[in-house]
Amino acid sequence: MLKVIFYQKSDRVNKNGESPIYARLSYNDKQISMSTGQAISKERWASTNNLRNQLKIEKEIVIKNLLDLFQLNAAKKFTELFRIDPDVNLQLLKAELTGKVKIDQLEGPTIIEIMDNYNLFFTKRVNSGERAPASLQKYKRAKDLLLSFISSNYKKEDMPASELSSSFVFKLEQFLKYESSFKEQTGIKNNSVVKYMKMYKTACNYAIKMDLIIKNPFNIYDGRLSVKDAVFLTQHELNTIENKIFSTPRLEKVKDIFLFSCYTGYAPIDALELTERNLSEDSTGNLWIMTSRAKTAIRANVPILPTVENIISKYKNQQKGLIPKISNQKMNAYLKEIADVCGINKHLTWYVARHTFATTVTLGNGVRLENVSAMMGHTNTKQTQHYAKVLDVNIMEDMEKLKSKFK
């Protein structure tokens, strides 16, 4: 916690022959010094052991009491700031103690300026291939929602970041959930709200790194994602689609794209960017697809299974990528047709393929969790553990088959 040490600046002497007493505030290997407003002669400071001995002179007793009060006030202010952000900024603490600048009076950028600044930085990451353009669009959307909230609730176009209180943060959350409108729809679902709030927090953390602000107003936000069971195909359903021959070329093409993702785990944006340059053969002759996820820039290298190898061969030299190009909207529309034709009563989307890879193709066949996590480009195995939980459905289906044998 906060440590306060009083010391005297003996190189400074006032007209009364006294030197000022300063306080050194230390926390987390950082320190800052400030004047206490008190002064005493060098001789009395030394003879009283820095005012720690029993004092008899009334003036020295008063100074000692004032220093104790200073230390108590410093501890109080520190605790208040610690509740907002455990990484207490000592400059902010000093500003509070001097009374010259209050937390809500600190000069700095507006929240919209912070969003613009971060989006400019994010654009550079997109241009260099580190992040996906779709992620940038979400940050721009987050800025637009913030503008709408400030206009609706505060009748302003912008607000200084230093004025953003806990009330602002939680009112913003409520606005996103129940009042915001987009494409004739009012309100945003919980998981999207949590992601938007995390975007604001990320932008403010970047502003702190750039020395634009000294505290993150969104650190107080504690919203969580609602974990829902991912939709995936069972082995029987996957086989049904794989064995189905479609007379319509567009459905046959969509089937191949879908199966490619089912057996590689690549998300749509990553799958469409793959080319022959991503193919690699290891020392034992096994083929791999080697790349990094557009969303996280995490490596996601996957061995090529027979079905994938057949699909790559089928479309070789027909286009630049390993699989045909298609929009996500058209892909999902055609997958609905495929589900109907194959008698699969599930809402098929392109992302169902990624979930199928994680559950049925890998975890369901004994591939270790950490290896699945690496192939999917997850930043940690916690993201992958969700898929392991839904495998209970597979277990029950297999047990039902086993039950029929004992009847």
Short mmCIF file of N, CA and C in Angstrom, two decimals, residues 38-212:
data_model
loop_
_atom_site.label_atom_id
_atom_site.label_comp_id
_atom_site.label_asym_id
_atom_site.label_seq_id
_atom_site.Cartn_x
_atom_site.Cartn_y
_atom_site.Cartn_z
N GLN A 38 4.77 22.79 5.65
CA GLN A 38 5.33 23.04 6.98
C GLN A 38 6.84 23.25 6.87
N ALA A 39 7.41 23.95 7.89
CA ALA A 39 8.84 24.22 7.90
C ALA A 39 9.36 24.22 9.34
N ILE A 40 10.63 23.89 9.49
CA ILE A 40 11.26 23.86 10.82
C ILE A 40 12.76 24.04 10.63
N SER A 41 13.43 24.51 11.66
CA SER A 41 14.88 24.70 11.53
C SER A 41 15.57 23.34 11.42
N LYS A 42 16.72 23.33 10.74
CA LYS A 42 17.47 22.09 10.55
C LYS A 42 17.90 21.51 11.89
N GLU A 43 18.22 22.40 12.83
CA GLU A 43 18.70 21.93 14.14
C GLU A 43 17.58 21.23 14.91
N ARG A 44 16.37 21.80 14.92
CA ARG A 44 15.25 21.21 15.66
C ARG A 44 14.76 19.93 14.96
N TRP A 45 14.83 19.90 13.64
CA TRP A 45 14.42 18.70 12.91
C TRP A 45 15.33 17.52 13.27
N ALA A 46 16.65 17.84 13.42
CA ALA A 46 17.62 16.78 13.76
C ALA A 46 17.51 16.39 15.22
N SER A 47 17.39 17.37 16.13
CA SER A 47 17.38 17.08 17.57
C SER A 47 16.10 16.36 18.02
N THR A 48 15.00 16.49 17.26
CA THR A 48 13.74 15.80 17.62
C THR A 48 13.58 14.49 16.84
N ASN A 49 14.68 14.08 16.13
CA ASN A 49 14.62 12.85 15.33
C ASN A 49 13.48 12.94 14.32
N ASN A 50 13.49 14.03 13.55
CA ASN A 50 12.45 14.26 12.53
C ASN A 50 11.04 14.33 13.14
N LEU A 51 10.97 14.97 14.33
CA LEU A 51 9.71 15.15 15.08
C LEU A 51 9.12 13.83 15.59
N ARG A 52 9.98 12.80 15.69
CA ARG A 52 9.49 11.51 16.20
C ARG A 52 9.66 11.37 17.71
N ASN A 53 10.54 12.22 18.32
CA ASN A 53 10.70 12.17 19.77
C ASN A 53 9.53 12.86 20.47
N GLN A 54 9.48 12.72 21.81
CA GLN A 54 8.43 13.42 22.56
C GLN A 54 8.69 14.93 22.47
N LEU A 55 7.67 15.67 22.08
CA LEU A 55 7.82 17.10 21.82
C LEU A 55 7.26 17.93 22.97
N LYS A 56 7.94 19.05 23.23
CA LYS A 56 7.51 19.95 24.29
C LYS A 56 7.17 21.34 23.77
N ILE A 57 7.81 21.72 22.69
CA ILE A 57 7.55 23.04 22.12
C ILE A 57 6.23 23.00 21.36
N GLU A 58 5.32 23.94 21.68
CA GLU A 58 3.97 23.92 21.13
C GLU A 58 3.96 23.98 19.60
N LYS A 59 4.84 24.80 19.01
CA LYS A 59 4.87 24.92 17.56
C LYS A 59 5.22 23.59 16.90
N GLU A 60 6.16 22.86 17.53
CA GLU A 60 6.58 21.58 16.96
C GLU A 60 5.47 20.53 17.11
N ILE A 61 4.72 20.63 18.21
CA ILE A 61 3.58 19.72 18.41
C ILE A 61 2.53 19.95 17.33
N VAL A 62 2.28 21.23 17.01
CA VAL A 62 1.31 21.58 15.98
C VAL A 62 1.76 21.05 14.61
N ILE A 63 3.07 21.24 14.32
CA ILE A 63 3.61 20.75 13.04
C ILE A 63 3.45 19.23 12.95
N LYS A 64 3.78 18.55 14.07
CA LYS A 64 3.66 17.08 14.09
C LYS A 64 2.21 16.65 13.85
N ASN A 65 1.28 17.32 14.45
CA ASN A 65 -0.14 17.00 14.26
C ASN A 65 -0.57 17.22 12.81
N LEU A 66 -0.06 18.30 12.21
CA LEU A 66 -0.40 18.59 10.83
C LEU A 66 0.19 17.54 9.88
N LEU A 67 1.40 17.06 10.19
CA LEU A 67 2.01 16.00 9.37
C LEU A 67 1.22 14.70 9.51
N ASP A 68 0.75 14.41 10.72
CA ASP A 68 -0.08 13.21 10.93
C ASP A 68 -1.38 13.32 10.14
N LEU A 69 -1.94 14.53 10.14
CA LEU A 69 -3.18 14.77 9.41
C LEU A 69 -2.93 14.62 7.90
N PHE A 70 -1.77 15.11 7.45
CA PHE A 70 -1.40 14.97 6.04
C PHE A 70 -1.32 13.49 5.65
N GLN A 71 -0.68 12.70 6.51
CA GLN A 71 -0.52 11.28 6.23
C GLN A 71 -1.88 10.56 6.22
N LEU A 72 -2.74 10.94 7.13
CA LEU A 72 -4.07 10.35 7.20
C LEU A 72 -4.89 10.70 5.95
N ASN A 73 -4.79 11.96 5.52
CA ASN A 73 -5.52 12.40 4.34
C ASN A 73 -4.99 11.72 3.07
N ALA A 74 -3.66 11.53 3.02
CA ALA A 74 -3.05 10.85 1.89
C ALA A 74 -3.56 9.41 1.80
N ALA A 75 -3.66 8.76 2.96
CA ALA A 75 -4.15 7.37 2.99
C ALA A 75 -5.61 7.30 2.55
N LYS A 76 -6.39 8.29 2.96
CA LYS A 76 -7.81 8.33 2.59
C LYS A 76 -7.98 8.53 1.08
N LYS A 77 -7.25 9.51 0.54
CA LYS A 77 -7.35 9.78 -0.90
C LYS A 77 -6.85 8.58 -1.71
N PHE A 78 -5.78 7.97 -1.20
CA PHE A 78 -5.22 6.80 -1.89
C PHE A 78 -6.26 5.67 -1.95
N THR A 79 -6.96 5.44 -0.85
CA THR A 79 -7.98 4.38 -0.81
C THR A 79 -9.10 4.66 -1.80
N GLU A 80 -9.51 5.92 -1.91
CA GLU A 80 -10.57 6.30 -2.85
C GLU A 80 -10.14 6.00 -4.29
N LEU A 81 -8.91 6.36 -4.61
CA LEU A 81 -8.40 6.13 -5.96
C LEU A 81 -8.18 4.64 -6.22
N PHE A 82 -7.76 3.92 -5.19
CA PHE A 82 -7.50 2.49 -5.32
C PHE A 82 -8.78 1.73 -5.67
N ARG A 83 -9.91 2.19 -5.12
CA ARG A 83 -11.19 1.54 -5.41
C ARG A 83 -11.57 1.70 -6.88
N ILE A 84 -11.15 2.81 -7.48
CA ILE A 84 -11.44 3.06 -8.90
C ILE A 84 -10.48 2.27 -9.78
N ASP A 85 -9.19 2.30 -9.40
CA ASP A 85 -8.17 1.61 -10.19
C ASP A 85 -7.00 1.25 -9.26
N PRO A 86 -6.75 -0.04 -9.04
CA PRO A 86 -5.67 -0.48 -8.15
C PRO A 86 -4.29 0.07 -8.56
N ASP A 87 -4.13 0.37 -9.83
CA ASP A 87 -2.86 0.95 -10.28
C ASP A 87 -2.92 2.47 -10.11
N VAL A 88 -2.89 2.89 -8.85
CA VAL A 88 -3.08 4.31 -8.51
C VAL A 88 -1.96 5.16 -9.12
N ASN A 89 -2.37 6.23 -9.79
CA ASN A 89 -1.42 7.16 -10.37
C ASN A 89 -1.04 8.20 -9.31
N LEU A 90 0.25 8.26 -8.96
CA LEU A 90 0.68 9.15 -7.88
C LEU A 90 0.56 10.63 -8.25
N GLN A 91 0.62 10.94 -9.54
CA GLN A 91 0.41 12.33 -9.96
C GLN A 91 -1.02 12.77 -9.63
N LEU A 92 -1.96 11.86 -9.85
CA LEU A 92 -3.35 12.17 -9.53
C LEU A 92 -3.54 12.31 -8.02
N LEU A 93 -2.86 11.45 -7.26
CA LEU A 93 -2.94 11.54 -5.80
C LEU A 93 -2.39 12.89 -5.32
N LYS A 94 -1.28 13.30 -5.89
CA LYS A 94 -0.68 14.58 -5.53
C LYS A 94 -1.62 15.74 -5.86
N ALA A 95 -2.27 15.64 -7.03
CA ALA A 95 -3.21 16.69 -7.43
C ALA A 95 -4.36 16.79 -6.45
N GLU A 96 -4.82 15.67 -5.98
CA GLU A 96 -5.91 15.66 -5.00
C GLU A 96 -5.46 16.26 -3.66
N LEU A 97 -4.26 15.92 -3.23
CA LEU A 97 -3.77 16.38 -1.92
C LEU A 97 -3.46 17.87 -1.90
N THR A 98 -2.98 18.39 -3.02
CA THR A 98 -2.67 19.83 -3.06
C THR A 98 -3.93 20.67 -3.12
N GLY A 99 -5.02 20.05 -3.65
CA GLY A 99 -6.28 20.78 -3.75
C GLY A 99 -6.30 21.73 -4.93
N LYS A 100 -5.19 21.77 -5.68
CA LYS A 100 -5.13 22.68 -6.83
C LYS A 100 -5.93 22.13 -7.99
N VAL A 101 -5.96 20.81 -8.10
CA VAL A 101 -6.69 20.16 -9.20
C VAL A 101 -7.48 19.00 -8.63
N LYS A 102 -8.75 18.96 -8.93
CA LYS A 102 -9.61 17.85 -8.53
C LYS A 102 -9.65 16.83 -9.66
N ILE A 103 -10.09 15.62 -9.31
CA ILE A 103 -10.16 14.55 -10.31
C ILE A 103 -11.00 14.98 -11.50
N ASP A 104 -12.14 15.60 -11.22
CA ASP A 104 -13.05 15.95 -12.32
C ASP A 104 -12.68 17.28 -12.97
N GLN A 105 -11.52 17.86 -12.54
CA GLN A 105 -11.09 19.11 -13.13
C GLN A 105 -9.80 18.95 -13.95
N LEU A 106 -9.26 17.72 -13.95
CA LEU A 106 -8.01 17.50 -14.65
C LEU A 106 -8.19 17.71 -16.15
N GLU A 107 -7.29 18.43 -16.75
CA GLU A 107 -7.37 18.69 -18.17
C GLU A 107 -6.97 17.42 -18.93
N GLY A 108 -7.50 17.29 -20.09
CA GLY A 108 -7.18 16.11 -20.88
C GLY A 108 -8.12 16.01 -22.06
N PRO A 109 -7.97 14.96 -22.86
CA PRO A 109 -8.78 14.79 -24.06
C PRO A 109 -10.22 14.41 -23.74
N THR A 110 -11.08 14.58 -24.70
CA THR A 110 -12.47 14.13 -24.55
C THR A 110 -12.52 12.64 -24.87
N ILE A 111 -13.61 11.99 -24.50
CA ILE A 111 -13.76 10.56 -24.73
C ILE A 111 -13.85 10.26 -26.23
N ILE A 112 -14.46 11.14 -27.01
CA ILE A 112 -14.53 10.93 -28.46
C ILE A 112 -13.15 11.10 -29.09
N GLU A 113 -12.36 12.04 -28.58
CA GLU A 113 -10.98 12.20 -29.06
C GLU A 113 -10.16 10.94 -28.79
N ILE A 114 -10.42 10.33 -27.63
CA ILE A 114 -9.73 9.08 -27.28
C ILE A 114 -10.11 7.97 -28.25
N MET A 115 -11.42 7.87 -28.57
CA MET A 115 -11.87 6.86 -29.52
C MET A 115 -11.27 7.10 -30.91
N ASP A 116 -11.24 8.36 -31.34
CA ASP A 116 -10.66 8.69 -32.64
C ASP A 116 -9.18 8.34 -32.67
N ASN A 117 -8.51 8.63 -31.57
CA ASN A 117 -7.08 8.37 -31.48
C ASN A 117 -6.80 6.86 -31.57
N TYR A 118 -7.62 6.09 -30.86
CA TYR A 118 -7.41 4.64 -30.88
C TYR A 118 -7.77 4.05 -32.24
N ASN A 119 -8.85 4.54 -32.83
CA ASN A 119 -9.26 4.04 -34.15
C ASN A 119 -8.22 4.33 -35.22
N LEU A 120 -7.53 5.45 -35.08
CA LEU A 120 -6.44 5.78 -36.00
C LEU A 120 -5.30 4.77 -35.84
N PHE A 121 -4.98 4.44 -34.59
CA PHE A 121 -3.96 3.44 -34.29
C PHE A 121 -4.39 2.06 -34.82
N PHE A 122 -5.67 1.73 -34.62
CA PHE A 122 -6.19 0.44 -35.05
C PHE A 122 -6.18 0.33 -36.58
N THR A 123 -6.42 1.44 -37.26
CA THR A 123 -6.38 1.47 -38.72
C THR A 123 -4.99 1.08 -39.22
N LYS A 124 -3.97 1.54 -38.53
CA LYS A 124 -2.59 1.19 -38.90
C LYS A 124 -2.37 -0.31 -38.74
N ARG A 125 -2.96 -0.88 -37.70
CA ARG A 125 -2.82 -2.33 -37.48
C ARG A 125 -3.54 -3.12 -38.57
N VAL A 126 -4.68 -2.60 -39.00
CA VAL A 126 -5.42 -3.25 -40.08
C VAL A 126 -4.63 -3.17 -41.39
N ASN A 127 -4.09 -1.99 -41.68
CA ASN A 127 -3.32 -1.80 -42.92
C ASN A 127 -2.07 -2.67 -42.97
N SER A 128 -1.53 -2.99 -41.81
CA SER A 128 -0.32 -3.83 -41.77
C SER A 128 -0.66 -5.30 -41.71
N GLY A 129 -1.97 -5.62 -41.68
CA GLY A 129 -2.41 -7.01 -41.66
C GLY A 129 -2.47 -7.64 -40.29
N GLU A 130 -2.28 -6.82 -39.23
CA GLU A 130 -2.29 -7.37 -37.87
C GLU A 130 -3.71 -7.64 -37.37
N ARG A 131 -4.67 -6.84 -37.81
CA ARG A 131 -6.05 -7.01 -37.38
C ARG A 131 -6.98 -6.95 -38.58
N ALA A 132 -8.21 -7.43 -38.37
CA ALA A 132 -9.17 -7.53 -39.47
C ALA A 132 -9.94 -6.22 -39.65
N PRO A 133 -10.28 -5.87 -40.89
CA PRO A 133 -11.09 -4.67 -41.16
C PRO A 133 -12.42 -4.70 -40.44
N ALA A 134 -12.99 -5.90 -40.27
CA ALA A 134 -14.29 -6.02 -39.58
C ALA A 134 -14.18 -5.56 -38.13
N SER A 135 -13.03 -5.79 -37.51
CA SER A 135 -12.84 -5.35 -36.11
C SER A 135 -12.80 -3.83 -36.03
N LEU A 136 -12.19 -3.19 -37.05
CA LEU A 136 -12.15 -1.73 -37.08
C LEU A 136 -13.56 -1.17 -37.22
N GLN A 137 -14.39 -1.82 -38.01
CA GLN A 137 -15.77 -1.37 -38.18
C GLN A 137 -16.52 -1.40 -36.85
N LYS A 138 -16.23 -2.40 -36.03
CA LYS A 138 -16.88 -2.50 -34.72
C LYS A 138 -16.46 -1.35 -33.80
N TYR A 139 -15.18 -0.97 -33.87
CA TYR A 139 -14.72 0.16 -33.06
C TYR A 139 -15.34 1.47 -33.53
N LYS A 140 -15.51 1.60 -34.84
CA LYS A 140 -16.17 2.80 -35.37
C LYS A 140 -17.63 2.84 -34.94
N ARG A 141 -18.26 1.68 -34.94
CA ARG A 141 -19.64 1.57 -34.48
C ARG A 141 -19.73 1.92 -32.98
N ALA A 142 -18.73 1.49 -32.21
CA ALA A 142 -18.69 1.79 -30.77
C ALA A 142 -18.63 3.30 -30.55
N LYS A 143 -17.86 3.99 -31.38
CA LYS A 143 -17.76 5.44 -31.28
C LYS A 143 -19.11 6.10 -31.58
N ASP A 144 -19.78 5.63 -32.63
CA ASP A 144 -21.08 6.18 -33.00
C ASP A 144 -22.11 6.00 -31.88
N LEU A 145 -22.09 4.84 -31.24
CA LEU A 145 -23.01 4.58 -30.13
C LEU A 145 -22.71 5.52 -28.97
N LEU A 146 -21.43 5.78 -28.72
CA LEU A 146 -21.03 6.68 -27.64
C LEU A 146 -21.51 8.10 -27.92
N LEU A 147 -21.37 8.54 -29.16
CA LEU A 147 -21.86 9.86 -29.55
C LEU A 147 -23.36 9.98 -29.33
N SER A 148 -24.09 8.93 -29.71
CA SER A 148 -25.54 8.92 -29.55
C SER A 148 -25.93 8.98 -28.09
N PHE A 149 -25.20 8.26 -27.23
CA PHE A 149 -25.48 8.25 -25.80
C PHE A 149 -25.25 9.62 -25.17
N ILE A 150 -24.12 10.23 -25.47
CA ILE A 150 -23.79 11.55 -24.89
C ILE A 150 -24.82 12.59 -25.33
N SER A 151 -25.22 12.52 -26.59
CA SER A 151 -26.22 13.46 -27.10
C SER A 151 -27.57 13.25 -26.42
N SER A 152 -27.96 12.00 -26.23
CA SER A 152 -29.26 11.67 -25.66
C SER A 152 -29.35 11.97 -24.17
N ASN A 153 -28.28 11.67 -23.42
CA ASN A 153 -28.32 11.78 -21.96
C ASN A 153 -27.75 13.07 -21.41
N TYR A 154 -26.81 13.69 -22.14
CA TYR A 154 -26.15 14.88 -21.60
C TYR A 154 -26.34 16.11 -22.49
N LYS A 155 -27.03 15.93 -23.62
CA LYS A 155 -27.29 17.03 -24.55
C LYS A 155 -26.00 17.74 -24.95
N LYS A 156 -24.95 16.96 -25.15
CA LYS A 156 -23.65 17.49 -25.57
C LYS A 156 -23.16 16.69 -26.77
N GLU A 157 -22.13 17.23 -27.42
CA GLU A 157 -21.52 16.51 -28.54
C GLU A 157 -20.33 15.67 -28.08
N ASP A 158 -19.79 16.01 -26.92
CA ASP A 158 -18.61 15.30 -26.41
C ASP A 158 -18.44 15.63 -24.94
N MET A 159 -17.58 14.87 -24.24
CA MET A 159 -17.32 15.13 -22.82
C MET A 159 -15.85 14.84 -22.51
N PRO A 160 -15.23 15.66 -21.61
CA PRO A 160 -13.86 15.36 -21.19
C PRO A 160 -13.80 13.99 -20.53
N ALA A 161 -12.77 13.23 -20.82
CA ALA A 161 -12.64 11.90 -20.22
C ALA A 161 -12.57 11.98 -18.70
N SER A 162 -12.04 13.08 -18.19
CA SER A 162 -11.92 13.25 -16.73
C SER A 162 -13.27 13.39 -16.04
N GLU A 163 -14.34 13.67 -16.83
CA GLU A 163 -15.68 13.82 -16.23
C GLU A 163 -16.48 12.52 -16.23
N LEU A 164 -15.91 11.45 -16.76
CA LEU A 164 -16.65 10.19 -16.85
C LEU A 164 -16.63 9.47 -15.50
N SER A 165 -17.76 9.49 -14.82
CA SER A 165 -17.90 8.87 -13.51
C SER A 165 -18.44 7.45 -13.66
N SER A 166 -18.57 6.76 -12.53
CA SER A 166 -19.17 5.42 -12.56
C SER A 166 -20.61 5.50 -13.03
N SER A 167 -21.27 6.61 -12.72
CA SER A 167 -22.65 6.81 -13.18
C SER A 167 -22.70 6.85 -14.70
N PHE A 168 -21.74 7.54 -15.31
CA PHE A 168 -21.67 7.61 -16.77
C PHE A 168 -21.52 6.22 -17.37
N VAL A 169 -20.63 5.42 -16.79
CA VAL A 169 -20.34 4.09 -17.33
C VAL A 169 -21.57 3.20 -17.29
N PHE A 170 -22.27 3.18 -16.17
CA PHE A 170 -23.42 2.28 -16.03
C PHE A 170 -24.66 2.81 -16.76
N LYS A 171 -24.76 4.12 -16.90
CA LYS A 171 -25.84 4.68 -17.73
C LYS A 171 -25.60 4.32 -19.20
N LEU A 172 -24.34 4.33 -19.60
CA LEU A 172 -23.99 3.94 -20.97
C LEU A 172 -24.37 2.48 -21.22
N GLU A 173 -24.09 1.64 -20.26
CA GLU A 173 -24.45 0.22 -20.40
C GLU A 173 -25.96 0.07 -20.58
N GLN A 174 -26.72 0.78 -19.75
CA GLN A 174 -28.19 0.71 -19.84
C GLN A 174 -28.68 1.25 -21.18
N PHE A 175 -28.06 2.32 -21.64
CA PHE A 175 -28.44 2.91 -22.93
C PHE A 175 -28.22 1.89 -24.06
N LEU A 176 -27.08 1.24 -24.05
CA LEU A 176 -26.77 0.26 -25.10
C LEU A 176 -27.77 -0.90 -25.07
N LYS A 177 -28.12 -1.34 -23.88
CA LYS A 177 -29.01 -2.50 -23.74
C LYS A 177 -30.46 -2.20 -24.11
N TYR A 178 -30.94 -1.03 -23.72
CA TYR A 178 -32.37 -0.80 -23.81
C TYR A 178 -32.82 0.35 -24.71
N GLU A 179 -31.92 1.27 -25.06
CA GLU A 179 -32.35 2.48 -25.78
C GLU A 179 -31.71 2.67 -27.15
N SER A 180 -30.51 2.16 -27.35
CA SER A 180 -29.82 2.39 -28.61
C SER A 180 -30.58 1.75 -29.76
N SER A 181 -30.47 2.33 -30.93
CA SER A 181 -31.18 1.79 -32.09
C SER A 181 -30.22 1.62 -33.26
N PHE A 182 -30.41 0.52 -33.99
CA PHE A 182 -29.58 0.23 -35.15
C PHE A 182 -30.37 -0.67 -36.09
N LYS A 183 -30.48 -0.24 -37.35
CA LYS A 183 -31.22 -1.00 -38.36
C LYS A 183 -32.63 -1.34 -37.88
N GLU A 184 -33.31 -0.31 -37.38
CA GLU A 184 -34.71 -0.40 -36.93
C GLU A 184 -34.89 -1.38 -35.76
N GLN A 185 -33.83 -1.65 -35.04
CA GLN A 185 -33.92 -2.51 -33.86
C GLN A 185 -33.46 -1.74 -32.63
N THR A 186 -34.27 -1.78 -31.57
CA THR A 186 -33.94 -1.07 -30.34
C THR A 186 -33.30 -2.01 -29.34
N GLY A 187 -32.18 -1.57 -28.76
CA GLY A 187 -31.49 -2.37 -27.76
C GLY A 187 -30.50 -3.34 -28.35
N ILE A 188 -29.46 -3.61 -27.57
CA ILE A 188 -28.39 -4.53 -27.99
C ILE A 188 -28.30 -5.65 -26.96
N LYS A 189 -28.08 -6.86 -27.44
CA LYS A 189 -27.99 -8.02 -26.54
C LYS A 189 -26.77 -7.94 -25.65
N ASN A 190 -26.86 -8.63 -24.49
CA ASN A 190 -25.83 -8.53 -23.45
C ASN A 190 -24.42 -8.74 -23.97
N ASN A 191 -24.17 -9.81 -24.71
CA ASN A 191 -22.79 -10.11 -25.13
C ASN A 191 -22.20 -9.02 -26.01
N SER A 192 -23.02 -8.43 -26.87
CA SER A 192 -22.53 -7.34 -27.71
C SER A 192 -22.26 -6.09 -26.87
N VAL A 193 -23.10 -5.85 -25.87
CA VAL A 193 -22.90 -4.70 -24.97
C VAL A 193 -21.58 -4.85 -24.23
N VAL A 194 -21.32 -6.04 -23.70
CA VAL A 194 -20.08 -6.30 -22.97
C VAL A 194 -18.87 -6.06 -23.88
N LYS A 195 -18.96 -6.49 -25.11
CA LYS A 195 -17.86 -6.31 -26.06
C LYS A 195 -17.64 -4.83 -26.38
N TYR A 196 -18.74 -4.06 -26.52
CA TYR A 196 -18.59 -2.62 -26.76
C TYR A 196 -17.93 -1.94 -25.56
N MET A 197 -18.36 -2.31 -24.35
CA MET A 197 -17.78 -1.70 -23.15
C MET A 197 -16.30 -2.02 -23.03
N LYS A 198 -15.92 -3.23 -23.44
CA LYS A 198 -14.50 -3.61 -23.42
C LYS A 198 -13.71 -2.81 -24.45
N MET A 199 -14.37 -2.45 -25.55
CA MET A 199 -13.71 -1.61 -26.57
C MET A 199 -13.40 -0.24 -25.98
N TYR A 200 -14.34 0.34 -25.24
CA TYR A 200 -14.10 1.65 -24.62
C TYR A 200 -12.94 1.55 -23.62
N LYS A 201 -12.93 0.45 -22.87
CA LYS A 201 -11.86 0.24 -21.89
C LYS A 201 -10.51 0.11 -22.59
N THR A 202 -10.48 -0.64 -23.69
CA THR A 202 -9.24 -0.82 -24.45
C THR A 202 -8.73 0.51 -25.00
N ALA A 203 -9.65 1.31 -25.53
CA ALA A 203 -9.27 2.62 -26.08
C ALA A 203 -8.69 3.52 -24.99
N CYS A 204 -9.28 3.48 -23.80
CA CYS A 204 -8.79 4.30 -22.68
C CYS A 204 -7.45 3.79 -22.16
N ASN A 205 -7.25 2.47 -22.18
CA ASN A 205 -5.95 1.93 -21.78
C ASN A 205 -4.85 2.39 -22.73
N TYR A 206 -5.20 2.46 -24.01
CA TYR A 206 -4.24 2.97 -25.00
C TYR A 206 -3.93 4.44 -24.72
N ALA A 207 -4.96 5.21 -24.34
CA ALA A 207 -4.77 6.63 -24.03
C ALA A 207 -3.84 6.80 -22.82
N ILE A 208 -3.94 5.88 -21.86
CA ILE A 208 -3.05 5.93 -20.69
C ILE A 208 -1.61 5.68 -21.13
N LYS A 209 -1.41 4.68 -22.01
CA LYS A 209 -0.07 4.38 -22.51
C LYS A 209 0.52 5.57 -23.26
N MET A 210 -0.34 6.33 -23.91
CA MET A 210 0.11 7.51 -24.67
C MET A 210 0.20 8.76 -23.80
N ASP A 211 0.00 8.58 -22.48
CA ASP A 211 0.05 9.70 -21.52
C ASP A 211 -1.00 10.77 -21.80
N LEU A 212 -2.14 10.36 -22.35
CA LEU A 212 -3.23 11.30 -22.61
C LEU A 212 -4.13 11.46 -21.39
#
